[in-house]
PDB file of C-alpha atoms in Angstrom:
ATOM      1  CA  UNK I 531     -93.050  19.578  18.507  1.00  0.00           C
ATOM      2  CA  UNK I 532     -89.792  19.717  20.430  1.00  0.00           C
ATOM      3  CA  UNK I 533     -88.154  23.137  20.163  1.00  0.00           C
ATOM      4  CA  UNK I 534     -84.778  23.288  18.438  1.00  0.00           C
ATOM      5  CA  UNK I 535     -82.896  24.632  21.401  1.00  0.00           C
ATOM      6  CA  UNK I 536     -83.709  21.529  23.478  1.00  0.00           C
ATOM      7  CA  UNK I 537     -81.727  19.459  20.991  1.00  0.00           C
ATOM      8  CA  UNK I 538     -78.900  21.980  21.047  1.00  0.00           C
ATOM      9  CA  UNK I 539     -78.893  21.932  24.858  1.00  0.00           C
ATOM     10  CA  UNK I 540     -78.632  18.151  24.782  1.00  0.00           C
ATOM     11  CA  UNK I 541     -75.789  18.480  22.289  1.00  0.00           C
ATOM     12  CA  UNK I 542     -73.978  20.997  24.522  1.00  0.00           C
ATOM     13  CA  UNK I 543     -74.414  18.810  27.618  1.00  0.00           C
ATOM     14  CA  UNK I 544     -73.014  15.704  25.880  1.00  0.00           C
ATOM     15  CA  UNK I 545     -70.112  17.743  24.495  1.00  0.00           C
ATOM     16  CA  UNK I 546     -69.336  19.150  27.960  1.00  0.00           C
ATOM     17  CA  UNK I 547     -69.415  15.713  29.564  1.00  0.00           C
ATOM     18  CA  UNK I 548     -66.977  14.488  26.914  1.00  0.00           C
ATOM     19  CA  UNK I 549     -64.781  17.535  27.488  1.00  0.00           C
ATOM     20  CA  UNK I 550     -64.777  16.863  31.245  1.00  0.00           C
ATOM     21  CA  UNK I 551     -63.776  13.251  30.674  1.00  0.00           C
ATOM     22  CA  UNK I 552     -61.023  14.173  28.249  1.00  0.00           C
ATOM     23  CA  UNK I 553     -59.543  16.752  30.601  1.00  0.00           C
ATOM     24  CA  UNK I 554     -59.729  14.737  33.823  1.00  0.00           C
ATOM     25  CA  UNK I 555     -59.295  11.025  33.146  1.00  0.00           C
ATOM     26  CA  UNK I 556     -55.814   9.512  32.963  1.00  0.00           C
ATOM     27  CA  UNK I 557     -56.730   6.288  31.161  1.00  0.00           C
ATOM     28  CA  UNK I 558     -56.139   6.888  27.474  1.00  0.00           C
ATOM     29  CA  UNK I 559     -58.967   4.522  26.417  1.00  0.00           C
ATOM     30  CA  UNK I 560     -61.498   6.535  28.435  1.00  0.00           C
ATOM     31  CA  UNK I 561     -60.046   9.659  26.836  1.00  0.00           C
ATOM     32  CA  UNK I 562     -60.786   8.217  23.397  1.00  0.00           C
ATOM     33  CA  UNK I 563     -64.308   7.340  24.526  1.00  0.00           C
ATOM     34  CA  UNK I 564     -64.672  10.960  25.648  1.00  0.00           C
ATOM     35  CA  UNK I 565     -63.673  12.128  22.167  1.00  0.00           C
ATOM     36  CA  UNK I 566     -66.391   9.879  20.751  1.00  0.00           C
ATOM     37  CA  UNK I 567     -68.831  11.467  23.215  1.00  0.00           C
ATOM     38  CA  UNK I 568     -67.897  14.938  22.006  1.00  0.00           C
ATOM     39  CA  UNK I 569     -68.314  13.886  18.360  1.00  0.00           C
ATOM     40  CA  UNK I 570     -71.741  12.449  19.194  1.00  0.00           C
ATOM     41  CA  UNK I 571     -72.748  15.671  20.870  1.00  0.00           C
ATOM     42  CA  UNK I 572     -71.807  17.591  17.745  1.00  0.00           C
ATOM     43  CA  UNK I 573     -73.690  15.063  15.591  1.00  0.00           C
ATOM     44  CA  UNK I 574     -76.904  15.562  17.568  1.00  0.00           C
ATOM     45  CA  UNK I 575     -76.640  19.307  17.016  1.00  0.00           C
ATOM     46  CA  UNK I 576     -75.924  18.897  13.311  1.00  0.00           C
ATOM     47  CA  UNK I 577     -78.856  16.555  12.688  1.00  0.00           C
ATOM     48  CA  UNK I 578     -81.218  18.751  14.691  1.00  0.00           C
ATOM     49  CA  UNK I 579     -80.198  21.873  12.765  1.00  0.00           C
ATOM     50  CA  UNK I 580     -80.467  19.959   9.498  1.00  0.00           C
ATOM     51  CA  UNK I 581     -84.003  18.837  10.395  1.00  0.00           C
ATOM     52  CA  UNK I 582     -85.198  22.278  11.444  1.00  0.00           C
ATOM     53  CA  UNK I 583     -83.606  24.045   8.469  1.00  0.00           C
ATOM     54  CA  UNK I 584     -85.021  21.347   6.129  1.00  0.00           C
ATOM     55  CA  UNK I 585     -81.600  21.040   4.586  1.00  0.00           C
ATOM     56  CA  UNK I 586     -79.702  17.768   4.215  1.00  0.00           C
ATOM     57  CA  UNK I 587     -76.225  19.265   4.394  1.00  0.00           C
ATOM     58  CA  UNK I 588     -76.003  18.851   8.152  1.00  0.00           C
ATOM     59  CA  UNK I 589     -76.751  15.149   7.830  1.00  0.00           C
ATOM     60  CA  UNK I 590     -74.098  14.741   5.130  1.00  0.00           C
ATOM     61  CA  UNK I 591     -71.635  16.404   7.500  1.00  0.00           C
ATOM     62  CA  UNK I 592     -72.713  13.945  10.203  1.00  0.00           C
ATOM     63  CA  UNK I 593     -71.825  11.066   7.878  1.00  0.00           C
ATOM     64  CA  UNK I 594     -68.367  12.562   7.404  1.00  0.00           C
ATOM     65  CA  UNK I 595     -67.981  12.978  11.170  1.00  0.00           C
ATOM     66  CA  UNK I 596     -68.836   9.295  11.632  1.00  0.00           C
ATOM     67  CA  UNK I 597     -66.259   8.303   8.987  1.00  0.00           C
ATOM     68  CA  UNK I 598     -63.555  10.443  10.588  1.00  0.00           C
ATOM     69  CA  UNK I 599     -64.473   9.073  14.040  1.00  0.00           C
ATOM     70  CA  UNK I 600     -63.980   5.535  12.759  1.00  0.00           C
ATOM     71  CA  UNK I 601     -60.572   6.440  11.295  1.00  0.00           C
ATOM     72  CA  UNK I 602     -59.587   8.235  14.500  1.00  0.00           C
ATOM     73  CA  UNK I 603     -60.595   5.279  16.674  1.00  0.00           C
ATOM     74  CA  UNK I 604     -58.553   2.865  14.543  1.00  0.00           C
ATOM     75  CA  UNK I 605     -55.417   5.033  14.602  1.00  0.00           C
ATOM     76  CA  UNK I 606     -55.825   5.987  18.257  1.00  0.00           C
ATOM     77  CA  UNK I 607     -56.246   2.414  19.435  1.00  0.00           C
ATOM     78  CA  UNK I 608     -53.219   1.344  17.380  1.00  0.00           C
ATOM     79  CA  UNK I 609     -51.248   4.046  19.190  1.00  0.00           C
ATOM     80  CA  UNK I 610     -52.587   2.740  22.530  1.00  0.00           C
ATOM     81  CA  UNK I 611     -51.408  -0.771  21.672  1.00  0.00           C
ATOM     82  CA  UNK I 612     -47.957   0.484  20.644  1.00  0.00           C
ATOM     83  CA  UNK I 613     -47.751   2.571  23.818  1.00  0.00           C
ATOM     84  CA  UNK I 614     -48.779  -0.340  26.035  1.00  0.00           C
ATOM     85  CA  UNK I 615     -46.246  -2.624  24.358  1.00  0.00           C
ATOM     86  CA  UNK I 616     -43.389  -0.202  24.981  1.00  0.00           C
ATOM     87  CA  UNK I 617     -44.314   1.261  28.379  1.00  0.00           C
ATOM     88  CA  UNK I 618     -46.760  -1.228  29.977  1.00  0.00           C
ATOM     89  CA  UNK I 619     -49.154   1.593  30.869  1.00  0.00           C
ATOM     90  CA  UNK I 620     -52.236   3.349  29.536  1.00  0.00           C
ATOM     91  CA  UNK I 621     -51.968   6.314  31.894  1.00  0.00           C
ATOM     92  CA  UNK I 622     -51.265   9.547  30.078  1.00  0.00           C
ATOM     93  CA  UNK I 623     -49.509  11.164  33.045  1.00  0.00           C
ATOM     94  CA  UNK I 624     -46.812   8.478  32.932  1.00  0.00           C
ATOM     95  CA  UNK I 625     -46.004   9.170  29.278  1.00  0.00           C
ATOM     96  CA  UNK I 626     -43.801  12.248  29.456  1.00  0.00           C
ATOM     97  CA  UNK I 627     -40.774  11.569  27.271  1.00  0.00           C
ATOM     98  CA  UNK I 628     -41.692  14.378  24.909  1.00  0.00           C
ATOM     99  CA  UNK I 629     -41.958  17.005  27.639  1.00  0.00           C
ATOM    100  CA  UNK I 630     -39.363  19.597  26.556  1.00  0.00           C
TER     101      UNK I 630
ATOM    102  CA  UNK Z1054     -96.018  12.916  23.646  1.00  0.00           C
ATOM    103  CA  UNK Z1055     -93.016  13.688  21.437  1.00  0.00           C
ATOM    104  CA  UNK Z1056     -91.647  15.842  24.235  1.00  0.00           C
ATOM    105  CA  UNK Z1057     -91.891  12.889  26.613  1.00  0.00           C
ATOM    106  CA  UNK Z1058     -89.883  10.738  24.207  1.00  0.00           C
ATOM    107  CA  UNK Z1059     -87.303  13.483  23.851  1.00  0.00           C
ATOM    108  CA  UNK Z1060     -86.996  13.878  27.626  1.00  0.00           C
ATOM    109  CA  UNK Z1061     -86.539  10.123  28.054  1.00  0.00           C
ATOM    110  CA  UNK Z1062     -83.834  10.003  25.366  1.00  0.00           C
ATOM    111  CA  UNK Z1063     -82.103  13.106  26.719  1.00  0.00           C
ATOM    112  CA  UNK Z1064     -82.029  11.833  30.302  1.00  0.00           C
ATOM    113  CA  UNK Z1065     -80.704   8.440  29.217  1.00  0.00           C
ATOM    114  CA  UNK Z1066     -78.058   9.996  26.943  1.00  0.00           C
ATOM    115  CA  UNK Z1067     -76.778  12.350  29.642  1.00  0.00           C
ATOM    116  CA  UNK Z1068     -76.854   9.646  32.330  1.00  0.00           C
ATOM    117  CA  UNK Z1069     -74.971   7.161  30.137  1.00  0.00           C
ATOM    118  CA  UNK Z1070     -72.385   9.792  29.125  1.00  0.00           C
ATOM    119  CA  UNK Z1071     -71.715  10.610  32.778  1.00  0.00           C
ATOM    120  CA  UNK Z1072     -71.395   6.907  33.591  1.00  0.00           C
ATOM    121  CA  UNK Z1073     -68.899   6.518  30.697  1.00  0.00           C
ATOM    122  CA  UNK Z1074     -66.774   9.322  32.059  1.00  0.00           C
ATOM    123  CA  UNK Z1075     -66.826   8.465  35.769  1.00  0.00           C
ATOM    124  CA  UNK Z1076     -66.707   4.662  35.566  1.00  0.00           C
ATOM    125  CA  UNK Z1077     -63.643   2.904  36.970  1.00  0.00           C
ATOM    126  CA  UNK Z1078     -63.676  -0.179  34.761  1.00  0.00           C
ATOM    127  CA  UNK Z1079     -63.077   0.574  31.033  1.00  0.00           C
ATOM    128  CA  UNK Z1080     -65.276  -2.343  29.972  1.00  0.00           C
ATOM    129  CA  UNK Z1081     -68.221  -0.869  31.894  1.00  0.00           C
ATOM    130  CA  UNK Z1082     -67.551   2.494  30.245  1.00  0.00           C
ATOM    131  CA  UNK Z1083     -67.697   0.910  26.789  1.00  0.00           C
ATOM    132  CA  UNK Z1084     -70.970  -0.860  27.634  1.00  0.00           C
ATOM    133  CA  UNK Z1085     -72.547   2.391  28.909  1.00  0.00           C
ATOM    134  CA  UNK Z1086     -71.364   3.964  25.665  1.00  0.00           C
ATOM    135  CA  UNK Z1087     -73.261   1.252  23.769  1.00  0.00           C
ATOM    136  CA  UNK Z1088     -76.532   2.138  25.557  1.00  0.00           C
ATOM    137  CA  UNK Z1089     -75.848   5.803  24.860  1.00  0.00           C
ATOM    138  CA  UNK Z1090     -75.328   5.164  21.120  1.00  0.00           C
ATOM    139  CA  UNK Z1091     -78.676   3.368  20.875  1.00  0.00           C
ATOM    140  CA  UNK Z1092     -80.408   6.350  22.461  1.00  0.00           C
ATOM    141  CA  UNK Z1093     -78.611   8.755  20.124  1.00  0.00           C
ATOM    142  CA  UNK Z1094     -79.949   6.629  17.255  1.00  0.00           C
ATOM    143  CA  UNK Z1095     -83.393   7.105  18.790  1.00  0.00           C
ATOM    144  CA  UNK Z1096     -82.908  10.871  18.731  1.00  0.00           C
ATOM    145  CA  UNK Z1097     -81.953  10.627  15.051  1.00  0.00           C
ATOM    146  CA  UNK Z1098     -85.174   8.719  14.405  1.00  0.00           C
ATOM    147  CA  UNK Z1099     -87.117  11.509  16.124  1.00  0.00           C
ATOM    148  CA  UNK Z1100     -85.419  13.930  13.733  1.00  0.00           C
ATOM    149  CA  UNK Z1101     -86.496  11.885  10.653  1.00  0.00           C
ATOM    150  CA  UNK Z1102     -82.959  10.710   9.887  1.00  0.00           C
ATOM    151  CA  UNK Z1103     -83.491   6.950   9.533  1.00  0.00           C
ATOM    152  CA  UNK Z1104     -80.356   6.311   7.498  1.00  0.00           C
ATOM    153  CA  UNK Z1105     -78.189   8.080  10.061  1.00  0.00           C
ATOM    154  CA  UNK Z1106     -79.812   6.101  12.886  1.00  0.00           C
ATOM    155  CA  UNK Z1107     -78.921   2.864  11.107  1.00  0.00           C
ATOM    156  CA  UNK Z1108     -75.399   4.146  10.411  1.00  0.00           C
ATOM    157  CA  UNK Z1109     -75.008   5.132  14.048  1.00  0.00           C
ATOM    158  CA  UNK Z1110     -75.852   1.625  15.221  1.00  0.00           C
ATOM    159  CA  UNK Z1111     -73.863  -0.199  12.529  1.00  0.00           C
ATOM    160  CA  UNK Z1112     -70.720   1.931  12.544  1.00  0.00           C
ATOM    161  CA  UNK Z1113     -70.522   3.169  16.123  1.00  0.00           C
ATOM    162  CA  UNK Z1114     -72.089   0.341  18.099  1.00  0.00           C
ATOM    163  CA  UNK Z1115     -71.090  -2.394  15.687  1.00  0.00           C
ATOM    164  CA  UNK Z1116     -67.590  -1.404  14.634  1.00  0.00           C
ATOM    165  CA  UNK Z1117     -66.002   1.249  16.831  1.00  0.00           C
ATOM    166  CA  UNK Z1118     -67.126  -0.119  20.191  1.00  0.00           C
ATOM    167  CA  UNK Z1119     -66.112  -3.660  19.244  1.00  0.00           C
ATOM    168  CA  UNK Z1120     -62.688  -2.238  18.389  1.00  0.00           C
ATOM    169  CA  UNK Z1121     -62.526  -0.608  21.829  1.00  0.00           C
ATOM    170  CA  UNK Z1122     -63.543  -3.852  23.541  1.00  0.00           C
ATOM    171  CA  UNK Z1123     -60.922  -5.802  21.604  1.00  0.00           C
ATOM    172  CA  UNK Z1124     -58.178  -3.378  22.596  1.00  0.00           C
ATOM    173  CA  UNK Z1125     -59.221  -3.472  26.265  1.00  0.00           C
ATOM    174  CA  UNK Z1126     -59.170  -7.264  26.104  1.00  0.00           C
ATOM    175  CA  UNK Z1127     -55.692  -7.230  24.488  1.00  0.00           C
ATOM    176  CA  UNK Z1128     -54.253  -4.865  27.066  1.00  0.00           C
ATOM    177  CA  UNK Z1129     -55.348  -6.838  30.145  1.00  0.00           C
ATOM    178  CA  UNK Z1130     -55.778  -3.849  32.458  1.00  0.00           C
ATOM    179  CA  UNK Z1131     -56.247  -5.530  35.803  1.00  0.00           C
ATOM    180  CA  UNK Z1132     -54.377  -2.968  37.948  1.00  0.00           C
ATOM    181  CA  UNK Z1133     -56.317  -0.190  36.229  1.00  0.00           C
ATOM    182  CA  UNK Z1134     -59.419  -0.743  38.355  1.00  0.00           C
ATOM    183  CA  UNK Z1135     -57.720  -0.212  41.720  1.00  0.00           C
ATOM    184  CA  UNK Z1136     -55.597   2.810  40.779  1.00  0.00           C
ATOM    185  CA  UNK Z1137     -56.476   6.491  41.021  1.00  0.00           C
ATOM    186  CA  UNK Z1138     -58.477   7.310  37.910  1.00  0.00           C
ATOM    187  CA  UNK Z1139     -58.284  11.111  37.559  1.00  0.00           C
ATOM    188  CA  UNK Z1140     -55.316  13.337  36.872  1.00  0.00           C
ATOM    189  CA  UNK Z1141     -54.137  15.673  39.642  1.00  0.00           C
ATOM    190  CA  UNK Z1142     -55.624  18.837  38.187  1.00  0.00           C
ATOM    191  CA  UNK Z1143     -59.160  17.471  37.720  1.00  0.00           C
ATOM    192  CA  UNK Z1144     -60.992  20.420  39.380  1.00  0.00           C
ATOM    193  CA  UNK Z1145     -59.597  22.668  36.646  1.00  0.00           C
ATOM    194  CA  UNK Z1146     -60.973  20.327  33.991  1.00  0.00           C
ATOM    195  CA  UNK Z1147     -64.359  20.278  35.740  1.00  0.00           C
ATOM    196  CA  UNK Z1148     -64.374  24.089  35.900  1.00  0.00           C
ATOM    197  CA  UNK Z1149     -63.534  24.412  32.185  1.00  0.00           C
ATOM    198  CA  UNK Z1150     -66.239  21.929  31.152  1.00  0.00           C
ATOM    199  CA  UNK Z1151     -68.852  23.526  33.444  1.00  0.00           C
ATOM    200  CA  UNK Z1152     -67.959  26.997  32.164  1.00  0.00           C
ATOM    201  CA  UNK Z1153     -68.347  25.827  28.572  1.00  0.00           C
ATOM    202  CA  UNK Z1154     -71.673  24.187  29.442  1.00  0.00           C
ATOM    203  CA  UNK Z1155     -73.085  27.289  31.145  1.00  0.00           C
ATOM    204  CA  UNK Z1156     -71.989  29.636  28.359  1.00  0.00           C
ATOM    205  CA  UNK Z1157     -73.355  27.430  25.585  1.00  0.00           C
ATOM    206  CA  UNK Z1158     -76.664  26.666  27.350  1.00  0.00           C
ATOM    207  CA  UNK Z1159     -77.283  30.343  28.110  1.00  0.00           C
ATOM    208  CA  UNK Z1160     -76.387  31.415  24.585  1.00  0.00           C
ATOM    209  CA  UNK Z1161     -78.792  28.862  23.079  1.00  0.00           C
ATOM    210  CA  UNK Z1162     -81.932  29.975  24.975  1.00  0.00           C
ATOM    211  CA  UNK Z1163     -84.750  30.401  22.468  1.00  0.00           C
ATOM    212  CA  UNK Z1164     -82.459  29.881  19.468  1.00  0.00           C
ATOM    213  CA  UNK Z1165     -84.429  29.163  16.307  1.00  0.00           C
ATOM    214  CA  UNK Z1166     -83.687  28.918  12.593  1.00  0.00           C
ATOM    215  CA  UNK Z1167     -85.819  29.463   9.516  1.00  0.00           C
ATOM    216  CA  UNK Z1168     -86.641  26.468   7.367  1.00  0.00           C
ATOM    217  CA  UNK Z1169     -84.879  27.587   4.196  1.00  0.00           C
ATOM    218  CA  UNK Z1170     -83.891  24.346   2.479  1.00  0.00           C
ATOM    219  CA  UNK Z1171     -85.934  22.312  -0.004  1.00  0.00           C
ATOM    220  CA  UNK Z1172     -86.050  19.087   2.043  1.00  0.00           C
ATOM    221  CA  UNK Z1173     -89.253  19.283   4.062  1.00  0.00           C
ATOM    222  CA  UNK Z1174     -90.467  16.140   5.860  1.00  0.00           C
ATOM    223  CA  UNK Z1175     -92.998  15.453   3.100  1.00  0.00           C
ATOM    224  CA  UNK Z1176     -90.345  15.817   0.397  1.00  0.00           C
ATOM    225  CA  UNK Z1177     -87.903  13.513   2.205  1.00  0.00           C
ATOM    226  CA  UNK Z1178     -90.557  10.880   2.833  1.00  0.00           C
ATOM    227  CA  UNK Z1179     -91.646  11.074  -0.814  1.00  0.00           C
ATOM    228  CA  UNK Z1180     -88.094  10.501  -2.109  1.00  0.00           C
ATOM    229  CA  UNK Z1181     -87.116   8.288   0.915  1.00  0.00           C
ATOM    230  CA  UNK Z1182     -84.379   9.418   3.251  1.00  0.00           C
ATOM    231  CA  UNK Z1183     -81.534   7.224   2.003  1.00  0.00           C
ATOM    232  CA  UNK Z1184     -82.084   8.281  -1.592  1.00  0.00           C
ATOM    233  CA  UNK Z1185     -82.309  11.955  -0.676  1.00  0.00           C
ATOM    234  CA  UNK Z1186     -79.120  11.794   1.391  1.00  0.00           C
ATOM    235  CA  UNK Z1187     -77.320   9.823  -1.297  1.00  0.00           C
ATOM    236  CA  UNK Z1188     -78.372  12.336  -3.926  1.00  0.00           C
ATOM    237  CA  UNK Z1189     -76.825  15.191  -1.961  1.00  0.00           C
ATOM    238  CA  UNK Z1190     -73.760  13.134  -1.012  1.00  0.00           C
ATOM    239  CA  UNK Z1191     -72.879  11.959  -4.517  1.00  0.00           C
ATOM    240  CA  UNK Z1192     -73.442  15.245  -6.312  1.00  0.00           C
ATOM    241  CA  UNK Z1193     -72.752  18.275  -4.141  1.00  0.00           C
ATOM    242  CA  UNK Z1194     -70.339  16.506  -1.779  1.00  0.00           C
ATOM    243  CA  UNK Z1195     -68.592  14.099  -4.148  1.00  0.00           C
ATOM    244  CA  UNK Z1196     -65.073  15.424  -3.543  1.00  0.00           C
ATOM    245  CA  UNK Z1197     -65.362  15.364   0.297  1.00  0.00           C
ATOM    246  CA  UNK Z1198     -66.748  11.846  -0.036  1.00  0.00           C
ATOM    247  CA  UNK Z1199     -63.662  10.745  -1.969  1.00  0.00           C
ATOM    248  CA  UNK Z1200     -61.424  12.463   0.562  1.00  0.00           C
ATOM    249  CA  UNK Z1201     -63.234  10.553   3.339  1.00  0.00           C
ATOM    250  CA  UNK Z1202     -62.465   7.285   1.572  1.00  0.00           C
ATOM    251  CA  UNK Z1203     -58.803   8.333   1.415  1.00  0.00           C
ATOM    252  CA  UNK Z1204     -58.850   9.110   5.160  1.00  0.00           C
ATOM    253  CA  UNK Z1205     -60.220   5.634   5.864  1.00  0.00           C
ATOM    254  CA  UNK Z1206     -57.504   4.070   3.669  1.00  0.00           C
ATOM    255  CA  UNK Z1207     -54.808   5.989   5.540  1.00  0.00           C
ATOM    256  CA  UNK Z1208     -56.376   4.853   8.825  1.00  0.00           C
ATOM    257  CA  UNK Z1209     -56.259   1.194   7.772  1.00  0.00           C
ATOM    258  CA  UNK Z1210     -52.626   1.365   6.650  1.00  0.00           C
ATOM    259  CA  UNK Z1211     -51.616   3.514   9.619  1.00  0.00           C
ATOM    260  CA  UNK Z1212     -53.246   1.211  12.158  1.00  0.00           C
ATOM    261  CA  UNK Z1213     -51.433  -1.801  10.711  1.00  0.00           C
ATOM    262  CA  UNK Z1214     -48.083   0.027  10.653  1.00  0.00           C
ATOM    263  CA  UNK Z1215     -48.473   1.358  14.202  1.00  0.00           C
ATOM    264  CA  UNK Z1216     -49.688  -1.835  15.822  1.00  0.00           C
ATOM    265  CA  UNK Z1217     -47.372  -4.401  14.236  1.00  0.00           C
ATOM    266  CA  UNK Z1218     -44.253  -5.567  16.046  1.00  0.00           C
ATOM    267  CA  UNK Z1219     -40.904  -4.218  14.923  1.00  0.00           C
ATOM    268  CA  UNK Z1220     -38.924  -6.883  13.086  1.00  0.00           C
ATOM    269  CA  UNK Z1221     -35.586  -7.433  14.773  1.00  0.00           C
ATOM    270  CA  UNK Z1222     -32.920  -7.283  12.055  1.00  0.00           C
TER     271      UNK Z1222
END
């Protein structure tokens, strides 16, 4: 029997790797992939807690996270396409029109 | 034995996540992500969540990653591979992520929960997992389920509106 905190450690590691990618990469597609990594890290934690608490609510929440991740990927990639069409770049540090 | 499986899945998941984040070519990152999603599905199977494992593969690997690959193909990012791939302040990002990792790992040492819910492994396997999950989803969580369908509708319409070309009038 694998102890619960191993799963939560795995979840924290995946979340941190996603956080690192989101904060350091300048390619907006890799940044979206990092968001997906963070969501997956959270999902692992939710399913593990749901299994160890013998309660299905965590798994229902995971389904909602997957649905929201799909919506977010669709919208985000549409924004990437619009951005690339107007500015010919996917680098976030070159998009600074809205800087006050 | 189960621990060995867990360690294999954990090592592969962490390795693939790191390769996603540090890879230069976005296509390679997406393919590492695919391997990582399959191993996450394996972890779900270890946790007796068969329906979620199937959903993970169908929705994430089958839909979201294909969307990413299509967008990368549309954008034609040839100069991307030779250019500098991190922002200037990347050590700060590394420090923040490492700090979060250390704090969360230390705070989770020996964390346990009591099994309070009614869905033990025997109960779930008697009802079958999909039916059990559907029962909870369509009764207790009916309103959030409808809201999720609305979010997906907004995403469809929004993606079309954002990605289509402006008509010159």
